[in-house]
JSON list of C-alpha atoms in Angstrom, two decimals:
[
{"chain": "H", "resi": 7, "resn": "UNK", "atom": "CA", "xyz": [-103.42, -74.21, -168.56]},
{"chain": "H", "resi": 8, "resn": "UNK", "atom": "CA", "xyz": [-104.90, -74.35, -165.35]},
{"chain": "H", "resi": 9, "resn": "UNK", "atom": "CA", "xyz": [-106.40, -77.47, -163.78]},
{"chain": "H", "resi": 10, "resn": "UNK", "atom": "CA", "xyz": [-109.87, -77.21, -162.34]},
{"chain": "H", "resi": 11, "resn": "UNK", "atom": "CA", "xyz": [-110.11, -79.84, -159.52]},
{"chain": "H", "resi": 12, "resn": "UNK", "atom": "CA", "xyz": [-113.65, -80.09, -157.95]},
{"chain": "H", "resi": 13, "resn": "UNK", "atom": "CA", "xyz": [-113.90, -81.40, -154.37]},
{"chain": "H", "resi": 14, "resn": "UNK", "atom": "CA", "xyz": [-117.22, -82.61, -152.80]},
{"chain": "H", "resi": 15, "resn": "UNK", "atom": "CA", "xyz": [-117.05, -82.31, -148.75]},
{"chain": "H", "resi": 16, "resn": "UNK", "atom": "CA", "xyz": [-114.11, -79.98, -148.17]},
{"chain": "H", "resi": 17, "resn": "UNK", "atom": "CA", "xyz": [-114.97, -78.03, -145.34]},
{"chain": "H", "resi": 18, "resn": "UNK", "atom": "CA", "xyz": [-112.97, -80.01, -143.03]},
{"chain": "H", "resi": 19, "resn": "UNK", "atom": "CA", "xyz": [-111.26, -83.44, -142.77]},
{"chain": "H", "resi": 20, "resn": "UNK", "atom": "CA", "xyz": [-109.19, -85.06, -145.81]},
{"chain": "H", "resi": 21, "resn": "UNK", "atom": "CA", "xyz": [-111.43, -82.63, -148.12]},
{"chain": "H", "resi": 22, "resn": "UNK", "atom": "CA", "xyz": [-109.63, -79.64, -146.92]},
{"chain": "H", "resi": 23, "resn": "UNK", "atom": "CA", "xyz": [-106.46, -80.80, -146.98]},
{"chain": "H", "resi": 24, "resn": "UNK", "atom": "CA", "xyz": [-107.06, -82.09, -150.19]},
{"chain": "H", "resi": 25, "resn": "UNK", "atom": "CA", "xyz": [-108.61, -78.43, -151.42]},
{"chain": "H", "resi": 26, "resn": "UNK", "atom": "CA", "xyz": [-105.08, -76.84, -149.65]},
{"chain": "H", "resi": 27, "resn": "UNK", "atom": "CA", "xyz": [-102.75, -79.45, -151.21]},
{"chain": "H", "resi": 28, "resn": "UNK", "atom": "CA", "xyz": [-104.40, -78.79, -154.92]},
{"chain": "H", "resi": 29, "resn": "UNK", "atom": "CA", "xyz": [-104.25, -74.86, -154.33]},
{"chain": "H", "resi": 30, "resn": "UNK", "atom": "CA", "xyz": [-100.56, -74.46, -153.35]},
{"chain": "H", "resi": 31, "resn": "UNK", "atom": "CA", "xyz": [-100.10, -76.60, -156.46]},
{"chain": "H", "resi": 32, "resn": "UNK", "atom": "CA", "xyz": [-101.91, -73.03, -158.52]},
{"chain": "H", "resi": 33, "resn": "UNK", "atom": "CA", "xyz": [-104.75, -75.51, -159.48]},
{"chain": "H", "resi": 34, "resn": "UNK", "atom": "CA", "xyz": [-108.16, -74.09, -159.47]},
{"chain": "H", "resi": 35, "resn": "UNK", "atom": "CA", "xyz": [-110.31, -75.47, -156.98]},
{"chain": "H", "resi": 36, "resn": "UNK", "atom": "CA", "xyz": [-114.41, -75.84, -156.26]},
{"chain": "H", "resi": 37, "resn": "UNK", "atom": "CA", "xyz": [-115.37, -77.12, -152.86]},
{"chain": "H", "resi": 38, "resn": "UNK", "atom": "CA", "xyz": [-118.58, -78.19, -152.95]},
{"chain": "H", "resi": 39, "resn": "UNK", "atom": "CA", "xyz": [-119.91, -78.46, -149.45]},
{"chain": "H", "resi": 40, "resn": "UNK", "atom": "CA", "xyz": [-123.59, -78.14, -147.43]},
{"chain": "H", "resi": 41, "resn": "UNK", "atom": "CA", "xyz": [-121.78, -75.51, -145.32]},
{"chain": "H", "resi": 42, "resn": "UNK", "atom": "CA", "xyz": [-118.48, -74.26, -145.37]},
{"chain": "H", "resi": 43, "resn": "UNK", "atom": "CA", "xyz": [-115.75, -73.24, -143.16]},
{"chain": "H", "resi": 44, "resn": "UNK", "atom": "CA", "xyz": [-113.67, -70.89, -141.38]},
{"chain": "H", "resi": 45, "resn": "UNK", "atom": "CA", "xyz": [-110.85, -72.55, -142.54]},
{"chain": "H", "resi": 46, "resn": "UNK", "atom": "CA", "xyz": [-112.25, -73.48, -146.07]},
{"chain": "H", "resi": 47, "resn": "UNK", "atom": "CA", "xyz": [-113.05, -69.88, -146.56]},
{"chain": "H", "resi": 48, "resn": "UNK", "atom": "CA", "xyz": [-109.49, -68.62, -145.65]},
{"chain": "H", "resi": 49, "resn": "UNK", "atom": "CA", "xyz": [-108.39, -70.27, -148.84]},
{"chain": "H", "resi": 50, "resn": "UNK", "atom": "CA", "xyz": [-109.71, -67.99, -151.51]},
{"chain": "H", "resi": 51, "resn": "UNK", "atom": "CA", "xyz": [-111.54, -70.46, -153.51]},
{"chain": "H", "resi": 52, "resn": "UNK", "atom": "CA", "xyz": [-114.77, -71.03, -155.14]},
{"chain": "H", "resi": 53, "resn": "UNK", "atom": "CA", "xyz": [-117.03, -72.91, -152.84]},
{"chain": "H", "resi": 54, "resn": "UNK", "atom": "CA", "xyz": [-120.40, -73.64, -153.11]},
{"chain": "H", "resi": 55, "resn": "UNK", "atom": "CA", "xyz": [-122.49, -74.31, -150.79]},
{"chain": "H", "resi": 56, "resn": "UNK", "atom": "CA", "xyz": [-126.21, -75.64, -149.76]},
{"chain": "H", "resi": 57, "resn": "UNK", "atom": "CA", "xyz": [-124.90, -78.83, -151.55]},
{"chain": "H", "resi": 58, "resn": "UNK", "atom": "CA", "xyz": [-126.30, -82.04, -150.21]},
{"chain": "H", "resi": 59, "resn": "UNK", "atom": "CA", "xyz": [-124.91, -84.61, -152.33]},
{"chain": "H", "resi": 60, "resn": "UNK", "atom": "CA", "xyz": [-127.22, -87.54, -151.31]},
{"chain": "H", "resi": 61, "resn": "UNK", "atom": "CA", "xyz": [-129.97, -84.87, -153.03]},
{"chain": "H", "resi": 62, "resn": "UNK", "atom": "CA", "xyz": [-131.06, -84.90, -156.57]},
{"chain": "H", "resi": 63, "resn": "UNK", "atom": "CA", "xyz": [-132.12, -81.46, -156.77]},
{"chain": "H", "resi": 64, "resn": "UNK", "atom": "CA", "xyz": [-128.86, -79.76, -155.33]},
{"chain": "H", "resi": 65, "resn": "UNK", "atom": "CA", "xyz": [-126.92, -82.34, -157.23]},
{"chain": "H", "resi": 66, "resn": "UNK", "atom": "CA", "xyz": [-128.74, -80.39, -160.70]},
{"chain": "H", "resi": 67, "resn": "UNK", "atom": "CA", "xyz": [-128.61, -76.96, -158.84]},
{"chain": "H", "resi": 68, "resn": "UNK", "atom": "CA", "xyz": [-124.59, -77.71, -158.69]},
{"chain": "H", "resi": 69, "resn": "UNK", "atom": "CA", "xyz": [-124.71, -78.85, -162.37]},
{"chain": "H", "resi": 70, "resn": "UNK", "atom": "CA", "xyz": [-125.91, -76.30, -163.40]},
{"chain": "H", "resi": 71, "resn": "UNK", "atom": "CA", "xyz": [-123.88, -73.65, -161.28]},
{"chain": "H", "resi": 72, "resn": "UNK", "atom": "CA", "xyz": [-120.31, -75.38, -162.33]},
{"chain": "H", "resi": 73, "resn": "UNK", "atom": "CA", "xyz": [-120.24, -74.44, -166.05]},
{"chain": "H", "resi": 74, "resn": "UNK", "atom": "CA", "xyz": [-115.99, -74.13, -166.21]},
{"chain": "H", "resi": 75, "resn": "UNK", "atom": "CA", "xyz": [-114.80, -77.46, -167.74]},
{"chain": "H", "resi": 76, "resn": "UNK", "atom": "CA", "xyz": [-113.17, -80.00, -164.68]},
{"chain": "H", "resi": 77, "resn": "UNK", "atom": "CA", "xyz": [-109.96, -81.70, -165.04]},
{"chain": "H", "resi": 78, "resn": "UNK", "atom": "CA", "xyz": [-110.67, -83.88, -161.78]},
{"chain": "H", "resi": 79, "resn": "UNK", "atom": "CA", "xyz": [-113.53, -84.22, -160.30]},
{"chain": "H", "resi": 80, "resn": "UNK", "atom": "CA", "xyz": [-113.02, -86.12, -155.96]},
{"chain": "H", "resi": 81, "resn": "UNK", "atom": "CA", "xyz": [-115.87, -87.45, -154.81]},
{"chain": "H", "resi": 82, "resn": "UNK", "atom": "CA", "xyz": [-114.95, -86.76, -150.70]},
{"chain": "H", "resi": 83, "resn": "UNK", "atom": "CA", "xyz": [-118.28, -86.43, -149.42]},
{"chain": "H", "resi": 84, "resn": "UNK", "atom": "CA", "xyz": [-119.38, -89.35, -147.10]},
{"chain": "H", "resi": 85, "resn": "UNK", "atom": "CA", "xyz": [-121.01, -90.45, -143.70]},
{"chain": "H", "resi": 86, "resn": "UNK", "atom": "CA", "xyz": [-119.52, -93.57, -140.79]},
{"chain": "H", "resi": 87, "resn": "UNK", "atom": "CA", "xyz": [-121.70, -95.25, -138.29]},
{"chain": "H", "resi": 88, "resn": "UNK", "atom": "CA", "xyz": [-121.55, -98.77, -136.91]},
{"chain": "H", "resi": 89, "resn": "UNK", "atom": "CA", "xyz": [-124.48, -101.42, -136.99]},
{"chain": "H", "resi": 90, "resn": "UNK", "atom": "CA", "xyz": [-124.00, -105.00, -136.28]},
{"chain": "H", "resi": 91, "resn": "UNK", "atom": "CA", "xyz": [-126.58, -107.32, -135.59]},
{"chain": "H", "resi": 92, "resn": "UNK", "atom": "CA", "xyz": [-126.64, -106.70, -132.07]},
{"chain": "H", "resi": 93, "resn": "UNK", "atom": "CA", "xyz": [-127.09, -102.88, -132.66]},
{"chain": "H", "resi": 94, "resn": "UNK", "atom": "CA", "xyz": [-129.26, -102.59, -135.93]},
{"chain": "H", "resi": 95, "resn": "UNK", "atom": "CA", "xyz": [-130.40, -99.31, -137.39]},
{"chain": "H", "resi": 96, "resn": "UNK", "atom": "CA", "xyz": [-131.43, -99.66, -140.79]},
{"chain": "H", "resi": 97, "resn": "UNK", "atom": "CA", "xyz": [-132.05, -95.89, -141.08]},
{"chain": "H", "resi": 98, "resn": "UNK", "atom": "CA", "xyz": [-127.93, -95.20, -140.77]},
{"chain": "H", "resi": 99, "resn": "UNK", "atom": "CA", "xyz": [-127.53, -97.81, -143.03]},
{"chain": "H", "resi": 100, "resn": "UNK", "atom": "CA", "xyz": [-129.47, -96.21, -146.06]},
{"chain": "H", "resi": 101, "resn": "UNK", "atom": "CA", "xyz": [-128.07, -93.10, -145.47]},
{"chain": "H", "resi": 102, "resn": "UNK", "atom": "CA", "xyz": [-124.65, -94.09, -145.88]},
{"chain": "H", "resi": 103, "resn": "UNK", "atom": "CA", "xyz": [-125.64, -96.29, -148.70]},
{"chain": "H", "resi": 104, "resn": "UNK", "atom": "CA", "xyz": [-127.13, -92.96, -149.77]},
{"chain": "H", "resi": 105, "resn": "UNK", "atom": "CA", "xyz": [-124.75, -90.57, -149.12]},
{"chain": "H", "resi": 106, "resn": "UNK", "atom": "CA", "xyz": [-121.19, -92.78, -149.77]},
{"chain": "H", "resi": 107, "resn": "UNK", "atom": "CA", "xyz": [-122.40, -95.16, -152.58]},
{"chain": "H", "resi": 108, "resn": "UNK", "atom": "CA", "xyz": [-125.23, -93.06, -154.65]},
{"chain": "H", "resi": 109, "resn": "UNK", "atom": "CA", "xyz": [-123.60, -89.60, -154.19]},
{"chain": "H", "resi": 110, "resn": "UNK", "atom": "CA", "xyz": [-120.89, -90.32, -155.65]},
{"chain": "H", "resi": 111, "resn": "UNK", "atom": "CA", "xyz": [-122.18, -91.89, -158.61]},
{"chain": "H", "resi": 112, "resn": "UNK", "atom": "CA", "xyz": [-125.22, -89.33, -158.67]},
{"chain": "H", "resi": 113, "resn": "UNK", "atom": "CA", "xyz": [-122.46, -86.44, -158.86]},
{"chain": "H", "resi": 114, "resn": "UNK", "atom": "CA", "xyz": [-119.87, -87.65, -161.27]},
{"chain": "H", "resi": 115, "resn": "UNK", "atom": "CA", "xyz": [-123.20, -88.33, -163.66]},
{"chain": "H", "resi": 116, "resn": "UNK", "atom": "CA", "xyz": [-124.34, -84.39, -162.95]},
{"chain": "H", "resi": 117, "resn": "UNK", "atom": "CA", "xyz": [-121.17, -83.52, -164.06]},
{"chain": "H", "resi": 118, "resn": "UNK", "atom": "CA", "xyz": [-119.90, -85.87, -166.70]},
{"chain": "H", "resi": 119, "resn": "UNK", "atom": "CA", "xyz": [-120.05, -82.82, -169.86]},
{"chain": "H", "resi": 120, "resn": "UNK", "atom": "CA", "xyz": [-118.31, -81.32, -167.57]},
{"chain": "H", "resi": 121, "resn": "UNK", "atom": "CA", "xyz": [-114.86, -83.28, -167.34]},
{"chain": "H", "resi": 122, "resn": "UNK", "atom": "CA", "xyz": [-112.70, -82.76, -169.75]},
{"chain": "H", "resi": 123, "resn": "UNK", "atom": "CA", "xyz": [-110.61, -84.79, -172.30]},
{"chain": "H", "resi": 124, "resn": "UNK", "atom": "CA", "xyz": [-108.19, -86.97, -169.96]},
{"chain": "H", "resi": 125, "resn": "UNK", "atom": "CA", "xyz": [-109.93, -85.55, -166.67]},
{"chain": "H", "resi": 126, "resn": "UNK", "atom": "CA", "xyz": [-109.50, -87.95, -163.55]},
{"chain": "H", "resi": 127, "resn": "UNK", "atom": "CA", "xyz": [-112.67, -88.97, -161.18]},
{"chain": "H", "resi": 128, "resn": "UNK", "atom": "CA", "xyz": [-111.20, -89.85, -157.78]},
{"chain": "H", "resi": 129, "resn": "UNK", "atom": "CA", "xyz": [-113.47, -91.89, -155.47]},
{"chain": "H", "resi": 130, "resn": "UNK", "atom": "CA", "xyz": [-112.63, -91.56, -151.89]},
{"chain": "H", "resi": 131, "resn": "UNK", "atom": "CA", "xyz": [-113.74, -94.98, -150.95]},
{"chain": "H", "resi": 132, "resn": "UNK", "atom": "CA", "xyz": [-112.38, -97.77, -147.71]},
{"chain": "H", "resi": 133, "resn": "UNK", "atom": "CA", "xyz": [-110.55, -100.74, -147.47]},
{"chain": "H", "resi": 134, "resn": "UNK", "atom": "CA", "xyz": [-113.84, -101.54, -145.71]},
{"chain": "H", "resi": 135, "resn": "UNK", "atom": "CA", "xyz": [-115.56, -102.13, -148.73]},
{"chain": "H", "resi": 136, "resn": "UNK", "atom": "CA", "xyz": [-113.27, -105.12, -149.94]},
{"chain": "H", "resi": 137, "resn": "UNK", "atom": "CA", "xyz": [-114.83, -108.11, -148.72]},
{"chain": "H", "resi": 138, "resn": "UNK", "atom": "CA", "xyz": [-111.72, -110.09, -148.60]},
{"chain": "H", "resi": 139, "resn": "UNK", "atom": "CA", "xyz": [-110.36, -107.82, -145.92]},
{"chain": "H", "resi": 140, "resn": "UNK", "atom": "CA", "xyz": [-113.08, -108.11, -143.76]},
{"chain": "H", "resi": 141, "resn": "UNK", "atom": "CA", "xyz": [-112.08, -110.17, -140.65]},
{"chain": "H", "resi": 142, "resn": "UNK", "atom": "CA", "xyz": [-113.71, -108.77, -137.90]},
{"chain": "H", "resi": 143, "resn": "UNK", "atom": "CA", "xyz": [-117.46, -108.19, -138.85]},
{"chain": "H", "resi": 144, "resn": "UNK", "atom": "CA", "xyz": [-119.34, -104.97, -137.98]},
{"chain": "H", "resi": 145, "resn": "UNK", "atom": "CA", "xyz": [-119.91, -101.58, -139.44]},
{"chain": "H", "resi": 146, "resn": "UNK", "atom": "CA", "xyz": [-122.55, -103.38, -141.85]},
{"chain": "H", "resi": 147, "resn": "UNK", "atom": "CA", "xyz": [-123.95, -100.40, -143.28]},
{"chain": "H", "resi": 148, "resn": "UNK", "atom": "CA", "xyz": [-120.07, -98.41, -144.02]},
{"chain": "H", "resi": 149, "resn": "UNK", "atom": "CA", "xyz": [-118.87, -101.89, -145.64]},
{"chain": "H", "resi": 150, "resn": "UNK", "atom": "CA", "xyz": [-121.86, -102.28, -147.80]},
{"chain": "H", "resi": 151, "resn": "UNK", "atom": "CA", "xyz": [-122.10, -98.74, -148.98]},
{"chain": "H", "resi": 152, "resn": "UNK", "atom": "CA", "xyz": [-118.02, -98.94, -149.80]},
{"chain": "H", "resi": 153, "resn": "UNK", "atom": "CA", "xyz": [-118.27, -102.16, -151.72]},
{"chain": "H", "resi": 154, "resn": "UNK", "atom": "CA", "xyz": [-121.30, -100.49, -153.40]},
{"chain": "H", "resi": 155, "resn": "UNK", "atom": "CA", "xyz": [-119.95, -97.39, -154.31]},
{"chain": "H", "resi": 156, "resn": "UNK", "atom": "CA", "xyz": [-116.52, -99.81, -155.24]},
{"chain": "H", "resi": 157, "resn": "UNK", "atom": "CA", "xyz": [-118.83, -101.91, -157.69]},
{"chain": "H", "resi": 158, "resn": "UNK", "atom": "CA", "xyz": [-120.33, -98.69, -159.69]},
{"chain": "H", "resi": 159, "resn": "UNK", "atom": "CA", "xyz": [-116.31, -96.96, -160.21]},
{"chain": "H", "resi": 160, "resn": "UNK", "atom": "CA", "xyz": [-115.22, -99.58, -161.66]},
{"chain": "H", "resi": 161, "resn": "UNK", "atom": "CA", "xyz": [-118.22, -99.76, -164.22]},
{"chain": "H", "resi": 162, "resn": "UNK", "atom": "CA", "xyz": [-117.94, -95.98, -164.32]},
{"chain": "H", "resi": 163, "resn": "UNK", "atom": "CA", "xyz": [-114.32, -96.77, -165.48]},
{"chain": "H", "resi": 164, "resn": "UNK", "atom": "CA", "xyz": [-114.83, -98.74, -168.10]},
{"chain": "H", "resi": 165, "resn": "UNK", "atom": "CA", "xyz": [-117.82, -96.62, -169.55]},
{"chain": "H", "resi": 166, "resn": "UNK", "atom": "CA", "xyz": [-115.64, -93.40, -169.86]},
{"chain": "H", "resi": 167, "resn": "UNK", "atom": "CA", "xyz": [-112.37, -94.96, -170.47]},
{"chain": "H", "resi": 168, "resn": "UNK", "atom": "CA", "xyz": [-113.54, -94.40, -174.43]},
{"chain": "H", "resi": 169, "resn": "UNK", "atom": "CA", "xyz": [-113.50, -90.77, -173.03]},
{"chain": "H", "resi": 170, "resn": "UNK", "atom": "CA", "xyz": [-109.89, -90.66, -171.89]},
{"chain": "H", "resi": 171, "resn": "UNK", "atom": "CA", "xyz": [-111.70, -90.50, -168.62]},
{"chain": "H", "resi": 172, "resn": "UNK", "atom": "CA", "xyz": [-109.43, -92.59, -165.40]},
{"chain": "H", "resi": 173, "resn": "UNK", "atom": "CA", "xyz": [-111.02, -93.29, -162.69]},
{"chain": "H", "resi": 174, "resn": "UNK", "atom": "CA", "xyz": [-109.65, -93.93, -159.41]},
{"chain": "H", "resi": 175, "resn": "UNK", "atom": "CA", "xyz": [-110.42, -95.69, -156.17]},
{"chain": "H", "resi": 176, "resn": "UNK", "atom": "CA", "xyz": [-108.53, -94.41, -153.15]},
{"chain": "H", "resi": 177, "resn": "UNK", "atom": "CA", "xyz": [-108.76, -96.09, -149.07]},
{"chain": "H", "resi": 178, "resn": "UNK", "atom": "CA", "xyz": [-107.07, -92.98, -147.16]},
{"chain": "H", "resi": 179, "resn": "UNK", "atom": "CA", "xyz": [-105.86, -94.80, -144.42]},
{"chain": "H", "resi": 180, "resn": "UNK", "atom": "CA", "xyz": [-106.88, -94.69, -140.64]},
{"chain": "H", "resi": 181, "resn": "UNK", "atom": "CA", "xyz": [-107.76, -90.94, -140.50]},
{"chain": "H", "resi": 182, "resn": "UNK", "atom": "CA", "xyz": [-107.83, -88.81, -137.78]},
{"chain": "H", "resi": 183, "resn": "UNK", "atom": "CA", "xyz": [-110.86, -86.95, -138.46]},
{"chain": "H", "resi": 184, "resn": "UNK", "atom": "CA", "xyz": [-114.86, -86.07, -136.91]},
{"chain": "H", "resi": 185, "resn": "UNK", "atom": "CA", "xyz": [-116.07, -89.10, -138.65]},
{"chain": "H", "resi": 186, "resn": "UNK", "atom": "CA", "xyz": [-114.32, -91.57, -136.54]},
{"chain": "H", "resi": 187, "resn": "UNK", "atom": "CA", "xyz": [-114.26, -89.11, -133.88]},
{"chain": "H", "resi": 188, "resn": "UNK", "atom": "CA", "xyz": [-110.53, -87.80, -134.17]},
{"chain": "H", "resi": 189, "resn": "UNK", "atom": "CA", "xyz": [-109.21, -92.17, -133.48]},
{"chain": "H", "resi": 190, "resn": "UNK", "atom": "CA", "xyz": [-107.01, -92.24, -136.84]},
{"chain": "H", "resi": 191, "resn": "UNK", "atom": "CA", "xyz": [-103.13, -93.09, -136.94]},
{"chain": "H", "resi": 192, "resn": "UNK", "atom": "CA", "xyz": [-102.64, -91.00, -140.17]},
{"chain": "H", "resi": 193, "resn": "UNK", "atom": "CA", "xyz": [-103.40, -87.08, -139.97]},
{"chain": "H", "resi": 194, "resn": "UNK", "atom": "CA", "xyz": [-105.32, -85.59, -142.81]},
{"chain": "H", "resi": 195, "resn": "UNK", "atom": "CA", "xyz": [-102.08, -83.70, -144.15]},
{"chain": "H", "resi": 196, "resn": "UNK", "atom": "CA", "xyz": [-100.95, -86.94, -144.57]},
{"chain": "H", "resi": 197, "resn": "UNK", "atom": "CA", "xyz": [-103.79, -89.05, -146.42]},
{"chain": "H", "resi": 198, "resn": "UNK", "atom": "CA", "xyz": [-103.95, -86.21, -148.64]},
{"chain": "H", "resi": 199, "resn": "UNK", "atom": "CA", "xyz": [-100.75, -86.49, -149.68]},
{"chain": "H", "resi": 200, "resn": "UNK", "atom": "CA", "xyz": [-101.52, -89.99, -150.36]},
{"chain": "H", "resi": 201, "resn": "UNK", "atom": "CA", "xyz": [-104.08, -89.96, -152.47]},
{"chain": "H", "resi": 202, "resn": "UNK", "atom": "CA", "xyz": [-102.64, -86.96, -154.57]},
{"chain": "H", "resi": 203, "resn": "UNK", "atom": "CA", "xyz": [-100.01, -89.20, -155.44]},
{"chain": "H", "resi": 204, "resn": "UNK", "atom": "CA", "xyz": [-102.02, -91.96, -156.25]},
{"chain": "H", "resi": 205, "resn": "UNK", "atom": "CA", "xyz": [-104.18, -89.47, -158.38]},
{"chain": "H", "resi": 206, "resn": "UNK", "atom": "CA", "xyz": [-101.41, -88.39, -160.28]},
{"chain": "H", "resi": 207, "resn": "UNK", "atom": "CA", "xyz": [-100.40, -91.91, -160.98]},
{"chain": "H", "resi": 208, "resn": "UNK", "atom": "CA", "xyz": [-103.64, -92.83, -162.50]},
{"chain": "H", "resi": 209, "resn": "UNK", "atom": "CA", "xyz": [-103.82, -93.82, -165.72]},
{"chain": "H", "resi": 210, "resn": "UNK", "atom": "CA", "xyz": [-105.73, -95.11, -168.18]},
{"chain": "H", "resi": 211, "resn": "UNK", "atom": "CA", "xyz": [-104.07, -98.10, -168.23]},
{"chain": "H", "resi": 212, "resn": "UNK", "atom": "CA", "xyz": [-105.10, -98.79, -164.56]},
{"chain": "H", "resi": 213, "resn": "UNK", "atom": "CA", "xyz": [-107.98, -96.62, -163.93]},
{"chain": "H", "resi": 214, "resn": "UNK", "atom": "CA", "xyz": [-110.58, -98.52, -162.01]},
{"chain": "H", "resi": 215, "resn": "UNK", "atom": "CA", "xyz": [-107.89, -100.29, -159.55]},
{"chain": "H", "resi": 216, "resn": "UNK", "atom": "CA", "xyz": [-108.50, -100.28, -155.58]},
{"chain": "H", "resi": 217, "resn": "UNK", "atom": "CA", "xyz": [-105.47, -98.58, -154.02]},
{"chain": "H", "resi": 218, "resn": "UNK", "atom": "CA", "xyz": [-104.78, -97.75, -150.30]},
{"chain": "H", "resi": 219, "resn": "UNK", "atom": "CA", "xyz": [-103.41, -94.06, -149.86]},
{"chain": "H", "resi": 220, "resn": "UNK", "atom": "CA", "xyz": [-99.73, -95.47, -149.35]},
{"chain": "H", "resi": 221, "resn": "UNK", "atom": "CA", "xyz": [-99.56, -96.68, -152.69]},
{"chain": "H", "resi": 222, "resn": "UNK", "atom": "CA", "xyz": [-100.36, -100.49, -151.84]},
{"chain": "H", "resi": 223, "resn": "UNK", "atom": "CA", "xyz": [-103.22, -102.39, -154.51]},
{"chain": "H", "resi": 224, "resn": "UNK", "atom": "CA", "xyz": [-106.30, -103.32, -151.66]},
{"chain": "H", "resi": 225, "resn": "UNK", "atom": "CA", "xyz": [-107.98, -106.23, -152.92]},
{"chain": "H", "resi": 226, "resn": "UNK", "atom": "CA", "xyz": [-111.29, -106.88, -153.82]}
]
């Protein structure tokens, strides 16, 4: 049978490679997206659009729009900016709290009837959210939202592992995308590679681990 795989934020970046990757495996795909793409569109997929994830009402408009059962659901979606103490905004800071810790968990419970028996939830998350790797400081509001949205997987995977439900926590890598304005060392082909692998690895048996695209275990 065919896999449904459901993508939030796929218009561009690791989303879209991720929505390619998943197609030229014959998977059926849903981008979910606030507006789509030239290239998103070329693919010949289901996307829908007008989707703000950080929104409660388009998170229910997209429940109720995506009645075809998922077999993994990737939570992609998700916002960078930089505050330290020197440079404060507190507004950036609660939307990516917002948009990279609550979306996440906002969508997966939207869709939860939705996944089937032995579906995977993938969380697209950072190695900027483990507060043992943090040696330099900074980007207060992307580390907190990370190690937020870190924090609520791993209940998430213990609440539907009675469900055959995995869930997954994947750090891309470095990646050369708009959010970090094109700086990466890994190209989006690449990280998407990554974290397929890593998504077909997951189990039960370690669903809610921490795991860096490249197959390495990120700690905590």
């Amino acid at each position: 049978m065919t896999q449904h795989v459901v993508i939030t934020g796929a218009n561009r970046g690791i989303g879209l490679e991720l929505a390619k990757h998943y197609v030229n495996q014959g998977c059926q795909v849903t981008a979910v997206v606030r507006n789509s793409s030239d290239e998103l569109a070329s693919l010949g997929i289901s996307v829908v659009t007008g989707i703000d994830v950080s929104n409660a009402d388009d998170v229910h408009r997209l429940a109720e729009q995506l009645t075809t059962p998922i077999d993994l659901l990737i939570n992609n979606a998700g916002v960078f900016h930089n505050e330290t103490l020197a440079n404060m905004d507190f507004a950036a800071i609660e939307q990516q709290i917002a948009i990279n810790a609550l979306a996440p968990l906002r969508v997966t419970h939207a869709l939860q009837h939705q996944l089937t028996p032995n579906a995977k939830v993938a969380m697209i998350t950072s190695r900027m959210g483990s507060i043992a790797d943090n040696g330099s400081g900074g980007y207060i509001g992307y580390r907190m939202s990370k190690a937020a949205l870190n924090a609520a997987s791993v209940s998430l995977a213990h609440e539907l592992k009675d469900k055959g439900i995995a869930v997954g926590l994947f750090h891309p890598g470095f990646v050369q995308t708009r959010m970090v304005g094109f700086a990466g060392d890994v190209t989006p082909t690449v990280a998407a590679q990554g974290i397929s692998q890593r998504i077909q690895e997951l189990t039960l048996d370690n669903s809610g681990g921490f795991w860096h695209a490249n197959g390495e275990q990120l700690p905590w």
